[in-house]
Structure formats: C-alpha cells, structure tokens
C-alpha cells in the first residue's frame, strides 16, 4: 500500500531517529525530511530526456531562506529537483524558466539526470545511478533536492577518483572526477583567457600526480607556464636539455623541415630526400638487423652522410631534371645544421642511438616519484614547433602500439593551446601534428594513450577531436561560437548545465561526461602558490608605478634576444 504524505504536515513520522544519524547531523536530517515532503510543483509534460514541470511560486519563495543551500535554490535555473516514481526518486536539472501569465505558475523545462532508491524511513535518496528506467506521469509531485541527496548523488568513494572542488550550490559536497573514465576516454579543458584555465589544469594534474606518483604524463607547454608549478614532482625539459634526435622524425616530418618548395617541385624534392635518407640510414649498424628498412624507421644517421648523398645524386649524369632540387635540399639542411636555435634537435652530438634513453626519460619509465614531464617548447623556433610536438605525440602513440604484449604502461598526453596543433578545417595547414593528435583522439584509447586538450578557442579545434573527448571541463566561454561548439559536442542531458557557461565565475567549471556520475558545476579548489603556473595577469596599475633600472634591464634583454637564449 502506497503511503501519501500530506504537504501540510511535512515532517510527520519521517523525523530520523538518533540510531540512524549522529546528533550533529540531526538538524540537517530534519530539514531534509521537511524539504523532501514539500511539493514545489507537478509534472506538466513528459517528452523523453527533457520535460516540463509547473512550479508553485509561493512555495519556492518560502524555501528561499532555507538553511540548506540546495533546498533554497529550488526552482532556479541550474538547480536539481526530484520526482517520485513508485519507490524510486527521479532526479532532473532545471534548464529554463518562464512565467505562465494566465495561471501565475512558473513553467520549467528540465533534463533528467538519473534515479535513486527511496529510503523508507527518511524519504531520502540513495543508490543513485545515471540514466532513467521509468518516467513519471503528468501530475506527479515535484520535490526539492536536499544536500543529503546531493551527497548521495555525487558520492565517489567506491571508484578511484580525485577531488577538484566544491559542488555548486553546496558548501561541503566535494566534486570528484573518476580517474579511469576521465583518462580512458580523453578529456578537454576549455575556458576563455583569464578564467583560471591554466591553474585548473595544474590542479587536475597535481591531483593525478599525488594519486599516482609512478604514472606517466607528458605535457606540451607552449608558453613555459608550467615549469614553476611542477618543479617538485615533475621533470622539466626545454631547448637546453631536451636533446631530441632529428632521426626520430618520420618521413612526413622530415619533409616539413627540409622541403621548402611547393606544387610539383615539392614531390620531386620529397622523392630525392626519401632516397637519400634511406641510403643514409642503411649505413648505420642499427639497420643491419632490420629486415624491412623503410624511410620511416627510427634509425640514426649522420646529417653529413645525407648531404653527401644528395651531392652524389646531383653529380650523376642520369638524374631526372636539373640540379635545383638537390641544391634546395642541401642548402636547407646546411642552414639548419649551422643555426644554433636548432641545436637541441639537429646537433652533431645527437647521432648516437639514444632512443631507449630518450623514451625512458620523457615518458617517465620509471617515474621515480616524478610522474610528469613538462616539455617547454617556448624556446623552439616557431617554424618547427609543430614538428617537435608531432614527433613527441607520435612517439607516445607508436610506443604504445609497438609495446603491445609487454606490460601496459598507459601514457597521458596533455596538449596546452590545442587549437594551434589540431586546427579546424578552415584553419588547417596540413601539418603532421594535426593528423597524429586526431588519430590519438580516435584510436588512442585502444592502446592506452590518453589525450588531454586545453584550449581557449574550442571552435578553432578540429570538429571530430572535441567529440572524441569523453569528459568536458568547461569554464567561462565569452565567445558565442565557442559556446555553441561545446554544446553541440555534449549529450542532450547536459545542455542545461552548459547554458550556464557564460555566467560562470573565475575558477568555476561545468563538468560533464564520463568522468563524473552526472553533470556538475564546481567551484575549483585554490592551489598552493608554489604549485601554480606562471600565468598570472600583470597588474598595470601597480607595475606602471615602479621606475628605475630600465637601462640595465633593456641591455640584458637585448643580450638574451640576440643570443636566442634565456
């Protein structure tokens, strides 16, 4: 027999006994029971994932001063409500509100999030799960969701997780990200400049590092922001110590660096380069045991051998065409060898077979308590930055492919300013980095490669890449096109949360997807000063008051500028 609770006597026999709750929680439980039995409206229309409800304005106004912030928010955009269906509570999020003038009632559009069982004695929700199995009938009562319900909805104790902030609008309920789902299906962190995006990225990575001190994380840092944040628990690499051998490039990447022509000439230059690289690699002892040596095989070779072979080919009488392609290639290679800016990659010191040492060092195999590598590419010449990122990304992916059969070592590749490397079709420049990152987004999960994309312009990202990210952490986005792009990439049930993206405060985020049980809005934790990236905004009003020492400062700056060093 179904028991009906009268709204005029909200507490009745639902008051929890001391045996169930501690004394310090009794007020909260009593408030919960009262809120649980207060109907704030009724179901008006049912339509799949989203429906409409009628809210009683006078009841909502009466709850506005409730000590439980979750109950006090009832009936507001972004708040949760619950609807009874048999012995199950159905939870929904309020997406939009409008006044119905004839009746004076408030019409609300809601998105269903999930359901949980009803605890018979207190009426509270427990065993919450995503998805809906039964829908309510029109006329069913709508109730507010309390903080006790929220604790049950966002509980993450059973699964490996990291806590990143406090769930809005509560004061003490922690927002958690499920690590295996977050990393297993890729994630994207999006937010306009100045919203705390870099600090939030550092917070998430610090939490992952604390949880897995023997993990394997590679972060591409294009502005040199994160070195200061991970000095204590990471390995920092820049042009002074990266020592990335040029022969690790595949043929496509070689062409991006060495081939300068376009059109039909480009194909001719590429054919000559392929023939000479293969001949140069075959001279190395490491090629002796390779049955099928190709131009893509990561075999060391000497740049001097390559230029000598190009010279030799140019001198042959039976060569096709004139000497211009050979001269173009030889001149470009000699130019790069002589340029000190390229020495971190094209130095004559990098001809030894250091591939195993490079992979172990950069991929943190073993981690030795420092699970993250920060690859600072801010000092890399802009012409080859995309090639350096392409080589690092491809190495992560190729290592995962060729290590199948070994004990799996999943790697997380985090790419800051991702729109620079995986641009949309209208901005595409045909570079290899976009292709390899797109491939990781589509196939990386099978091989244990996780991708984390951080960007301020999601609309400039390749369309398929964002849709491959199972978890989206969206901070405030000011651009309307960016907002529309993110909404289009998310499942229908999350749209109501994403409508609040333009109204988020700094260091607030909406998180939806595989990494959370249901979409949440969280106020992210404050990170300790020494763990923050060097990305703070300059205070013009303060800095412009200071004077003195400009001559020495300019002289030192020019010296670094000319020597292309820090």
Coordinates of C-alpha atoms in Angstrom, one line a residue:
X1 CA 0.0 0.0 0.0
X2 CA 1.4 3.4 -1.0
X3 CA 1.7 6.0 1.8
X4 CA 0.7 9.5 0.8
X5 CA 2.5 12.4 2.7
X6 CA 0.4 15.5 3.2
X7 CA 2.2 18.7 2.4
X8 CA 0.5 20.5 5.4
X9 CA 2.3 18.1 7.8
X10 CA 5.8 17.9 6.3
X11 CA 7.7 16.1 9.0
X12 CA 5.2 13.6 10.4
X13 CA 6.8 10.3 11.1
X14 CA 9.8 11.0 8.8
X15 CA 11.9 12.5 11.6
X16 CA 15.1 10.4 11.8
X17 CA 16.0 8.5 14.9
X18 CA 19.3 9.0 16.8
X19 CA 20.3 5.5 15.9
X20 CA 20.4 6.5 12.2
X21 CA 22.2 9.8 12.4
X22 CA 24.7 11.4 14.7
X23 CA 23.4 14.3 16.9
X24 CA 25.4 16.9 15.0
X25 CA 23.6 15.9 11.7
X26 CA 20.0 15.8 13.2
X27 CA 19.1 19.3 12.2
X28 CA 20.2 18.7 8.7
X29 CA 18.3 15.4 8.5
X30 CA 15.1 17.1 9.9
X31 CA 15.5 19.8 7.4
X32 CA 15.9 17.2 4.7
X33 CA 12.8 15.4 5.8
X34 CA 10.8 18.6 5.7
X35 CA 12.1 19.5 2.3
X36 CA 11.6 16.0 0.9
X37 CA 7.9 16.1 1.7
X38 CA 7.3 19.7 0.4
X39 CA 5.9 19.6 -3.1
X40 CA 7.1 22.6 -5.0
X41 CA 5.2 21.8 -8.2
X42 CA 4.0 19.0 -10.5
X43 CA 4.9 17.4 -13.8
X44 CA 3.2 19.1 -16.7
X45 CA 4.6 17.3 -19.8
X46 CA 6.8 14.3 -20.4
X47 CA 9.0 14.1 -23.5
X48 CA 12.0 11.7 -23.4
X49 CA 15.1 13.2 -22.0
X50 CA 13.6 16.6 -21.2
X51 CA 10.2 17.5 -19.9
X52 CA 8.2 20.4 -18.4
X53 CA 7.1 21.0 -14.8
X54 CA 4.8 23.6 -13.2
X55 CA 6.3 25.2 -10.1
X56 CA 4.3 27.0 -7.3
X57 CA 5.8 30.4 -6.9
X58 CA 4.7 30.9 -3.3
X59 CA 6.3 27.6 -2.2
X60 CA 9.6 28.4 -3.9
X61 CA 9.6 31.9 -2.4
X62 CA 9.0 30.3 1.1
X63 CA 12.0 28.0 0.7
X64 CA 14.4 30.8 -0.5
X65 CA 15.6 31.4 3.1
X66 CA 16.1 27.7 3.9
X67 CA 19.4 26.9 5.7
X68 CA 20.1 24.1 3.2
X69 CA 21.5 25.9 0.1
X70 CA 20.4 23.1 -2.2
X71 CA 16.8 23.5 -1.0
X72 CA 17.0 27.3 -1.1
X73 CA 17.9 27.1 -4.8
X74 CA 14.9 25.0 -5.6
X75 CA 13.2 26.3 -8.8
X76 CA 16.2 28.2 -10.0
X77 CA 18.0 27.6 -13.3
X78 CA 20.7 25.0 -12.7
X79 CA 19.1 23.6 -9.5
X80 CA 18.0 20.0 -9.2
X81 CA 14.5 18.6 -8.4
X82 CA 13.3 15.1 -7.8
X83 CA 10.1 13.3 -8.8
X84 CA 8.7 10.2 -7.2
X85 CA 8.0 7.2 -9.5
X86 CA 7.0 4.2 -7.4
X87 CA 9.8 3.6 -4.9
X88 CA 12.3 5.5 -7.0
X89 CA 13.3 9.2 -7.0
X90 CA 13.9 10.6 -10.4
X91 CA 16.4 13.5 -10.4
X92 CA 16.2 16.3 -13.0
X93 CA 18.0 19.6 -13.6
X94 CA 16.2 22.8 -14.3
X95 CA 17.2 24.2 -17.7
X96 CA 14.9 27.2 -18.2
X97 CA 12.0 29.0 -16.5
X98 CA 9.1 31.1 -17.9
X99 CA 6.0 32.6 -16.3
X100 CA 2.6 31.4 -17.4
X101 CA 0.6 34.6 -17.1
X102 CA -3.0 33.2 -17.0
X103 CA -2.3 30.8 -14.1
X104 CA 0.6 32.7 -12.4
X105 CA 2.5 29.4 -12.3
X106 CA 6.2 29.1 -13.4
X107 CA 6.8 26.7 -16.3
X108 CA 10.2 25.0 -16.1
X109 CA 12.0 22.8 -18.7
X110 CA 14.0 20.1 -17.0
X111 CA 16.6 17.5 -18.2
X112 CA 16.5 14.1 -16.5
X113 CA 19.9 13.1 -14.9
X114 CA 19.3 9.8 -13.2
X115 CA 17.5 8.0 -10.4
X116 CA 17.9 6.6 -6.9
X117 CA 16.0 4.4 -4.5
X118 CA 14.0 6.0 -1.7
X119 CA 15.0 5.3 1.9
X120 CA 11.7 4.3 3.5
X121 CA 12.2 5.9 6.9
X122 CA 13.6 9.3 5.9
X123 CA 12.4 9.6 2.3
X124 CA 16.0 10.5 1.2
X125 CA 17.6 9.3 -2.0
X126 CA 20.3 6.6 -2.0
X127 CA 22.0 4.2 -4.5
X128 CA 21.9 6.9 -7.2
X129 CA 22.7 5.9 -10.8
X130 CA 22.9 7.6 -14.1
X131 CA 20.1 7.1 -16.6
X132 CA 16.3 6.7 -16.4
X133 CA 14.3 3.5 -16.4
X134 CA 10.8 4.8 -15.5
X135 CA 9.2 8.1 -16.3
X136 CA 6.7 9.9 -14.1
X137 CA 3.1 10.5 -15.2
X138 CA 1.8 14.1 -15.8
X139 CA 0.6 15.4 -12.4
X140 CA 3.3 13.7 -10.4
X141 CA 4.6 15.9 -7.5
X142 CA 8.0 17.6 -7.8
X143 CA 10.2 18.0 -4.7
X144 CA 13.4 19.9 -3.9
X145 CA 16.7 18.1 -3.8
X146 CA 18.5 18.5 -0.4
X147 CA 22.2 18.5 0.4
X148 CA 21.9 14.9 1.8
X149 CA 20.5 13.9 -1.6
X150 CA 23.4 15.7 -3.3
X151 CA 25.9 13.9 -1.1
X152 CA 24.5 10.6 -2.4
X153 CA 24.4 11.7 -6.0
X154 CA 28.0 12.9 -6.0
X155 CA 29.4 10.2 -3.8
X156 CA 32.6 8.7 -5.4
X157 CA 34.1 6.6 -2.7
X158 CA 33.9 3.2 -4.5
X159 CA 35.8 4.3 -7.6
X160 CA 39.3 5.7 -7.9
X161 CA 38.8 9.5 -8.1
X162 CA 40.4 12.9 -7.5
X163 CA 38.6 15.7 -5.7
X164 CA 38.8 19.1 -7.5
X165 CA 36.3 21.4 -5.9
X166 CA 33.0 22.0 -4.2
X167 CA 29.7 21.3 -5.9
X168 CA 27.6 24.4 -6.5
X169 CA 25.5 25.5 -4.6
X170 CA 26.5 23.3 -1.6
X171 CA 29.2 24.3 1.0
X172 CA 30.9 21.0 1.7
X173 CA 30.0 18.4 -1.0
X174 CA 33.1 17.6 -3.0
X175 CA 33.2 17.4 -6.7
X176 CA 35.1 14.3 -7.9
X177 CA 36.5 13.1 -11.2
X178 CA 36.7 9.4 -11.8
X179 CA 40.3 8.9 -13.0
X180 CA 39.9 5.8 -15.1
X181 CA 36.9 7.2 -17.0
X182 CA 38.5 10.7 -17.3
X183 CA 41.7 9.4 -18.8
X184 CA 40.4 6.3 -20.6
X185 CA 38.1 8.3 -22.8
X186 CA 40.1 11.6 -23.1
X187 CA 39.2 15.0 -21.7
X188 CA 39.1 18.6 -22.7
X189 CA 39.5 21.7 -20.5
X190 CA 38.0 24.8 -22.1
X191 CA 37.8 28.4 -21.0
X192 CA 38.4 32.0 -22.1
X193 CA 41.6 33.7 -21.2
X194 CA 41.7 34.9 -17.6
X195 CA 39.2 32.4 -16.2
X196 CA 41.8 30.3 -14.4
X197 CA 42.2 27.7 -17.1
X198 CA 46.0 27.1 -16.5
X199 CA 45.6 27.0 -12.7
X200 CA 42.7 24.5 -13.1
X201 CA 44.9 22.3 -15.5
X202 CA 47.7 22.4 -12.9
X203 CA 45.2 21.5 -10.1
X204 CA 43.9 18.4 -12.0
X205 CA 47.4 17.2 -13.0
X206 CA 48.7 17.7 -9.4
X207 CA 45.8 15.7 -8.0
X208 CA 46.6 12.9 -10.6
X209 CA 50.3 13.0 -9.7
X210 CA 49.5 12.8 -6.0
X211 CA 47.3 9.8 -6.6
X212 CA 49.7 8.0 -9.0
X213 CA 53.3 9.0 -8.2
X214 CA 54.5 6.3 -10.6
X215 CA 52.3 7.5 -13.5
X216 CA 53.4 8.6 -17.0
X217 CA 52.3 12.1 -18.1
X218 CA 53.7 14.2 -20.9
X219 CA 52.7 17.8 -21.1
X220 CA 53.3 20.1 -24.1
X221 CA 53.8 23.6 -22.7
X222 CA 53.9 26.2 -25.4
X223 CA 54.4 29.3 -23.1
X224 CA 56.7 28.0 -20.4
X225 CA 54.0 28.4 -17.8
X226 CA 54.0 25.1 -16.0
X227 CA 57.7 24.6 -15.2
X228 CA 57.3 26.5 -12.0
X229 CA 54.2 24.5 -11.0
X230 CA 55.8 21.1 -11.3
X231 CA 59.4 21.6 -10.2
X232 CA 58.8 19.4 -7.1
X233 CA 57.1 16.4 -8.7
X234 CA 58.0 16.6 -12.4
X235 CA 60.9 16.6 -14.9
X236 CA 61.3 19.9 -16.8
X237 CA 62.6 19.8 -20.4
X238 CA 63.3 22.8 -22.7
X239 CA 65.7 23.5 -25.6
X240 CA 68.7 23.4 -23.1
X241 CA 68.1 19.7 -22.1
X242 CA 65.5 18.1 -24.3
X243 CA 68.1 16.6 -26.7
X244 CA 65.6 15.1 -29.1
X245 CA 67.4 13.4 -32.0
X246 CA 66.4 14.5 -35.5
X247 CA 66.4 11.0 -36.8
X248 CA 63.3 10.2 -34.7
X249 CA 61.3 12.1 -37.3
X250 CA 59.3 10.1 -39.8
X251 CA 59.5 10.9 -43.5
X252 CA 56.4 13.3 -43.4
X253 CA 58.1 15.3 -40.6
X254 CA 61.4 15.3 -42.4
X255 CA 59.6 16.9 -45.4
X256 CA 58.1 19.6 -43.2
X257 CA 61.5 20.6 -42.1
X258 CA 63.7 20.1 -45.1
X259 CA 61.4 20.6 -48.1
X260 CA 60.7 24.2 -48.8
X261 CA 59.2 24.1 -52.3
X262 CA 55.5 23.7 -53.3
X263 CA 53.5 22.2 -56.1
X264 CA 55.1 19.7 -58.5
X265 CA 58.6 20.7 -57.2
X266 CA 57.7 19.6 -53.7
X267 CA 57.0 16.0 -54.9
X268 CA 60.3 15.9 -56.8
X269 CA 62.2 17.2 -53.7
X270 CA 60.5 14.7 -51.5
X271 CA 61.4 11.8 -53.8
X272 CA 65.1 12.8 -53.7
X273 CA 65.0 13.2 -49.9
X274 CA 63.4 9.8 -49.4
X275 CA 66.0 8.0 -51.5
X276 CA 68.9 9.7 -49.7
X277 CA 67.5 9.3 -46.2
X278 CA 67.0 5.6 -46.8
X279 CA 70.6 5.3 -48.1
X280 CA 72.0 7.3 -45.1
X281 CA 70.1 5.1 -42.6
X282 CA 71.2 1.8 -44.2
X283 CA 74.9 2.8 -43.3
X284 CA 74.2 2.6 -39.6
X285 CA 75.0 -0.6 -37.7
X286 CA 71.5 -0.5 -36.1
X287 CA 70.0 -1.1 -39.6
X288 CA 71.8 -4.4 -40.0
X289 CA 69.2 -6.5 -38.2
X290 CA 66.2 -4.7 -39.7
X291 CA 64.7 -6.9 -42.5
X292 CA 62.5 -4.2 -43.9
X293 CA 64.2 -0.9 -43.5
X294 CA 62.0 2.0 -44.5
X295 CA 62.3 5.8 -44.7
X296 CA 60.1 5.9 -41.5
X297 CA 62.3 3.6 -39.4
X298 CA 63.8 5.4 -36.4
X299 CA 67.4 4.5 -37.3
X300 CA 70.2 7.0 -36.5
X301 CA 72.0 8.6 -39.5
X302 CA 74.5 11.4 -40.0
X303 CA 73.3 14.7 -41.5
X304 CA 76.7 14.9 -43.2
X305 CA 76.0 11.5 -44.8
X306 CA 72.7 12.8 -46.0
X307 CA 74.1 16.0 -47.6
X308 CA 77.0 13.9 -49.2
X309 CA 74.4 11.5 -50.7
X310 CA 72.4 14.4 -52.1
X311 CA 75.6 15.9 -53.6
X312 CA 76.4 12.4 -55.0
X313 CA 73.0 12.1 -56.6
X314 CA 73.3 15.6 -58.0
X315 CA 76.5 14.7 -59.8
X316 CA 75.0 11.6 -61.5
X317 CA 74.6 12.1 -65.3
X318 CA 71.4 10.0 -65.4
X319 CA 69.5 12.1 -62.9
X320 CA 66.0 13.3 -63.8
X321 CA 65.7 17.1 -64.3
X322 CA 68.2 19.8 -63.3
X323 CA 70.3 20.3 -60.1
X324 CA 67.9 22.8 -58.5
X325 CA 66.0 20.3 -56.2
X326 CA 69.3 18.9 -54.9
X327 CA 70.7 22.3 -54.2
X328 CA 67.5 23.4 -52.4
X329 CA 67.6 20.4 -50.1
X330 CA 71.3 20.6 -49.4
X331 CA 71.2 24.4 -48.7
X332 CA 68.3 23.9 -46.3
X333 CA 70.0 21.1 -44.4
X334 CA 73.2 23.0 -44.1
X335 CA 71.3 26.1 -42.9
X336 CA 69.6 24.1 -40.1
X337 CA 72.9 22.4 -39.1
X338 CA 74.5 25.8 -38.7
X339 CA 71.7 27.6 -36.8
X340 CA 72.3 27.4 -33.1
X341 CA 68.5 27.7 -32.4
X342 CA 68.1 24.1 -33.8
X343 CA 70.9 22.6 -31.8
X344 CA 68.5 20.9 -29.3
X345 CA 67.4 18.6 -32.2
X346 CA 69.9 18.9 -35.1
X347 CA 73.2 18.8 -33.2
X348 CA 76.0 16.6 -34.4
X349 CA 76.0 15.3 -30.8
X350 CA 72.7 13.5 -31.3
X351 CA 73.8 10.8 -33.7
X352 CA 74.2 8.1 -31.1
X353 CA 71.4 5.5 -30.7
X354 CA 69.8 7.2 -27.6
X355 CA 66.2 6.2 -28.5
X356 CA 65.7 4.0 -25.4
X357 CA 67.2 6.6 -23.1
X358 CA 65.0 9.4 -24.6
X359 CA 61.8 7.4 -24.3
X360 CA 62.6 6.4 -20.7
X361 CA 63.4 10.0 -19.8
X362 CA 60.5 11.8 -21.4
X363 CA 57.8 9.2 -20.8
X364 CA 58.9 8.7 -17.1
X365 CA 59.7 5.0 -17.4
X366 CA 60.3 4.6 -14.5
X367 CA 58.8 7.7 -12.9
X368 CA 60.9 7.7 -9.7
X369 CA 58.2 9.7 -7.9
X370 CA 58.2 12.4 -10.7
X371 CA 55.4 11.2 -13.0
X372 CA 55.1 14.2 -15.2
X373 CA 57.3 15.6 -18.0
X374 CA 56.8 19.3 -18.8
X375 CA 58.1 19.9 -22.4
X376 CA 58.6 23.6 -22.6
X377 CA 58.6 24.4 -26.4
X378 CA 58.5 28.2 -25.9
X379 CA 62.2 28.4 -26.9
X380 CA 61.8 26.2 -30.0
X381 CA 61.9 28.2 -33.3
X382 CA 58.3 28.8 -34.4
X383 CA 58.9 27.2 -37.9
X384 CA 59.5 23.7 -36.3
X385 CA 57.4 23.9 -33.1
X386 CA 54.6 21.9 -34.8
X387 CA 57.1 19.3 -35.9
X388 CA 58.6 18.9 -32.4
X389 CA 55.1 18.5 -31.0
X390 CA 54.3 16.0 -33.8
X391 CA 57.4 13.9 -33.0
X392 CA 56.6 13.8 -29.3
X393 CA 52.9 12.9 -29.9
X394 CA 53.8 10.2 -32.5
X395 CA 56.4 8.7 -30.2
X396 CA 53.8 8.3 -27.4
X397 CA 51.4 6.6 -29.9
X398 CA 54.0 4.5 -31.7
X399 CA 55.5 3.3 -28.4
X400 CA 52.0 2.2 -27.2
X401 CA 51.4 0.3 -30.5
X402 CA 54.8 -1.5 -30.5
X403 CA 54.8 -2.3 -26.8
X404 CA 51.7 -4.4 -27.1
X405 CA 52.4 -7.8 -25.5
X406 CA 54.5 -6.0 -22.8
X407 CA 53.1 -5.0 -19.5
X408 CA 50.9 -2.0 -20.4
X409 CA 52.1 1.5 -19.4
X410 CA 49.4 3.9 -20.2
X411 CA 50.6 7.5 -21.0
X412 CA 48.6 10.7 -20.6
X413 CA 49.5 13.3 -23.3
X414 CA 48.3 16.8 -22.3
X415 CA 48.4 19.5 -25.0
X416 CA 48.0 23.1 -24.0
X417 CA 46.8 25.6 -26.7
X418 CA 45.4 22.6 -28.5
X419 CA 43.8 24.7 -31.2
X420 CA 47.3 25.6 -32.5
X421 CA 48.1 21.9 -33.2
X422 CA 44.7 20.4 -34.1
X423 CA 43.0 23.2 -36.1
X424 CA 39.6 23.1 -37.7
X425 CA 39.3 22.5 -41.5
X426 CA 39.1 26.2 -42.2
X427 CA 42.4 26.8 -40.3
X428 CA 44.1 23.6 -41.3
X429 CA 47.7 23.9 -42.6
X430 CA 48.2 20.3 -43.5
X431 CA 50.8 19.7 -40.8
X432 CA 51.5 16.3 -39.4
X433 CA 50.8 17.2 -35.8
X434 CA 47.1 17.7 -36.5
X435 CA 46.9 14.2 -38.1
X436 CA 48.7 12.4 -35.2
X437 CA 46.7 14.1 -32.5
X438 CA 43.4 13.4 -34.4
X439 CA 44.5 9.8 -34.6
X440 CA 45.3 9.6 -30.9
X441 CA 41.8 11.1 -30.2
X442 CA 40.2 8.4 -32.3
X443 CA 42.3 5.3 -31.6
X444 CA 44.5 6.1 -28.5
X445 CA 42.1 4.5 -26.0
X446 CA 42.7 1.0 -27.5
X447 CA 46.5 1.3 -26.9
X448 CA 46.5 3.0 -23.5
X449 CA 47.2 6.6 -24.7
X450 CA 45.0 9.3 -23.1
X451 CA 44.7 12.8 -24.6
X452 CA 44.0 15.9 -22.6
X453 CA 43.3 19.0 -24.6
X454 CA 43.4 22.5 -23.1
X455 CA 42.2 25.4 -25.3
X456 CA 40.6 28.9 -25.1
X457 CA 39.1 28.6 -28.6
X458 CA 37.2 25.3 -28.9
X459 CA 35.5 26.5 -32.1
X460 CA 39.0 26.5 -33.7
X461 CA 39.6 22.8 -32.8
X462 CA 39.1 20.1 -35.4
X463 CA 35.4 19.2 -35.0
X464 CA 35.9 15.4 -34.7
X465 CA 38.5 15.8 -31.9
X466 CA 36.3 17.5 -29.3
X467 CA 33.6 15.0 -29.9
X468 CA 36.1 12.2 -29.0
X469 CA 36.7 13.7 -25.6
X470 CA 34.5 11.8 -23.1
X471 CA 34.8 14.4 -20.4
X472 CA 34.5 18.2 -21.0
X473 CA 35.5 20.6 -18.2
X474 CA 34.1 23.9 -19.4
X475 CA 35.0 27.2 -17.7
X476 CA 33.5 30.5 -18.7
X477 CA 33.5 31.0 -22.5
X478 CA 32.8 34.5 -23.7
X479 CA 32.6 33.8 -27.4
X480 CA 29.1 32.8 -28.6
X481 CA 30.6 30.5 -31.4
X482 CA 32.7 28.7 -28.8
X483 CA 29.6 28.2 -26.5
X484 CA 27.6 26.7 -29.4
X485 CA 30.5 24.4 -30.4
X486 CA 30.8 23.0 -26.9
X487 CA 27.0 22.5 -26.6
X488 CA 27.0 20.6 -29.9
X489 CA 29.7 18.2 -28.6
X490 CA 27.8 17.3 -25.4
X491 CA 25.0 14.8 -24.8
X492 CA 21.4 16.2 -24.6
X493 CA 21.1 15.8 -20.8
X494 CA 24.0 18.2 -20.2
X495 CA 22.6 21.1 -22.2
X496 CA 21.0 22.8 -19.2
X497 CA 24.3 22.9 -17.4
X498 CA 26.1 24.2 -20.4
X499 CA 23.6 27.1 -20.7
X500 CA 25.3 28.5 -17.5
X501 CA 28.8 28.6 -19.1
X502 CA 28.7 32.4 -19.9
X503 CA 27.6 33.1 -16.3
X504 CA 30.4 31.1 -14.5
X505 CA 32.7 33.0 -12.2
X506 CA 36.5 32.7 -12.4
X507 CA 37.7 29.2 -11.3
X508 CA 34.3 27.7 -11.7
X509 CA 33.6 25.0 -14.2
X510 CA 30.8 22.8 -15.5
X511 CA 32.0 19.2 -15.8
X512 CA 30.0 16.7 -17.8
X513 CA 30.7 13.3 -19.5
X514 CA 32.3 10.1 -18.5
X515 CA 34.5 11.5 -15.7
X516 CA 31.5 12.4 -13.4
X517 CA 28.4 10.5 -12.3
X518 CA 26.2 13.3 -13.5
X519 CA 27.0 16.8 -14.9
X520 CA 28.1 19.1 -12.1
X521 CA 29.0 22.8 -11.6
X522 CA 32.0 23.1 -9.2
X523 CA 34.0 25.9 -7.6
X524 CA 37.5 24.6 -8.1
X525 CA 39.9 24.4 -5.2
X526 CA 42.6 27.0 -4.6
X527 CA 46.0 25.8 -5.4
X528 CA 49.0 26.5 -3.2
X529 CA 51.2 29.3 -4.5
X530 CA 54.2 27.2 -5.4
X531 CA 52.1 24.8 -7.4
X532 CA 50.5 27.4 -9.7
X533 CA 51.7 28.0 -13.2
X534 CA 53.4 31.3 -14.1
X535 CA 50.3 32.6 -15.9
X536 CA 49.1 35.5 -13.7
X537 CA 47.8 38.7 -15.3
X538 CA 50.1 41.7 -14.9
X539 CA 48.8 44.4 -12.6
X540 CA 49.2 47.5 -14.8
X541 CA 48.2 49.9 -12.0
X542 CA 50.9 48.6 -9.8
X543 CA 53.7 47.9 -12.3
X544 CA 53.5 51.3 -14.0
X545 CA 54.2 53.0 -10.7
X546 CA 57.7 51.4 -10.5
X547 CA 60.7 53.1 -12.1
X548 CA 64.5 52.7 -12.1
X549 CA 66.9 50.3 -13.6
X550 CA 65.4 50.4 -17.1
X551 CA 68.7 50.8 -18.9
X552 CA 70.3 47.7 -17.4
X553 CA 67.1 45.7 -18.0
X554 CA 66.9 46.7 -21.7
X555 CA 70.6 45.8 -22.1
X556 CA 70.1 42.3 -20.5
X557 CA 67.0 41.7 -22.6
X558 CA 68.8 42.6 -25.8
X559 CA 71.7 40.3 -24.9
X560 CA 69.3 37.3 -24.4
X561 CA 67.3 38.3 -27.6
X562 CA 70.5 38.3 -29.7
X563 CA 71.8 35.0 -28.4
X564 CA 68.2 33.5 -28.6
X565 CA 68.7 32.2 -25.0
X566 CA 67.1 32.8 -21.7

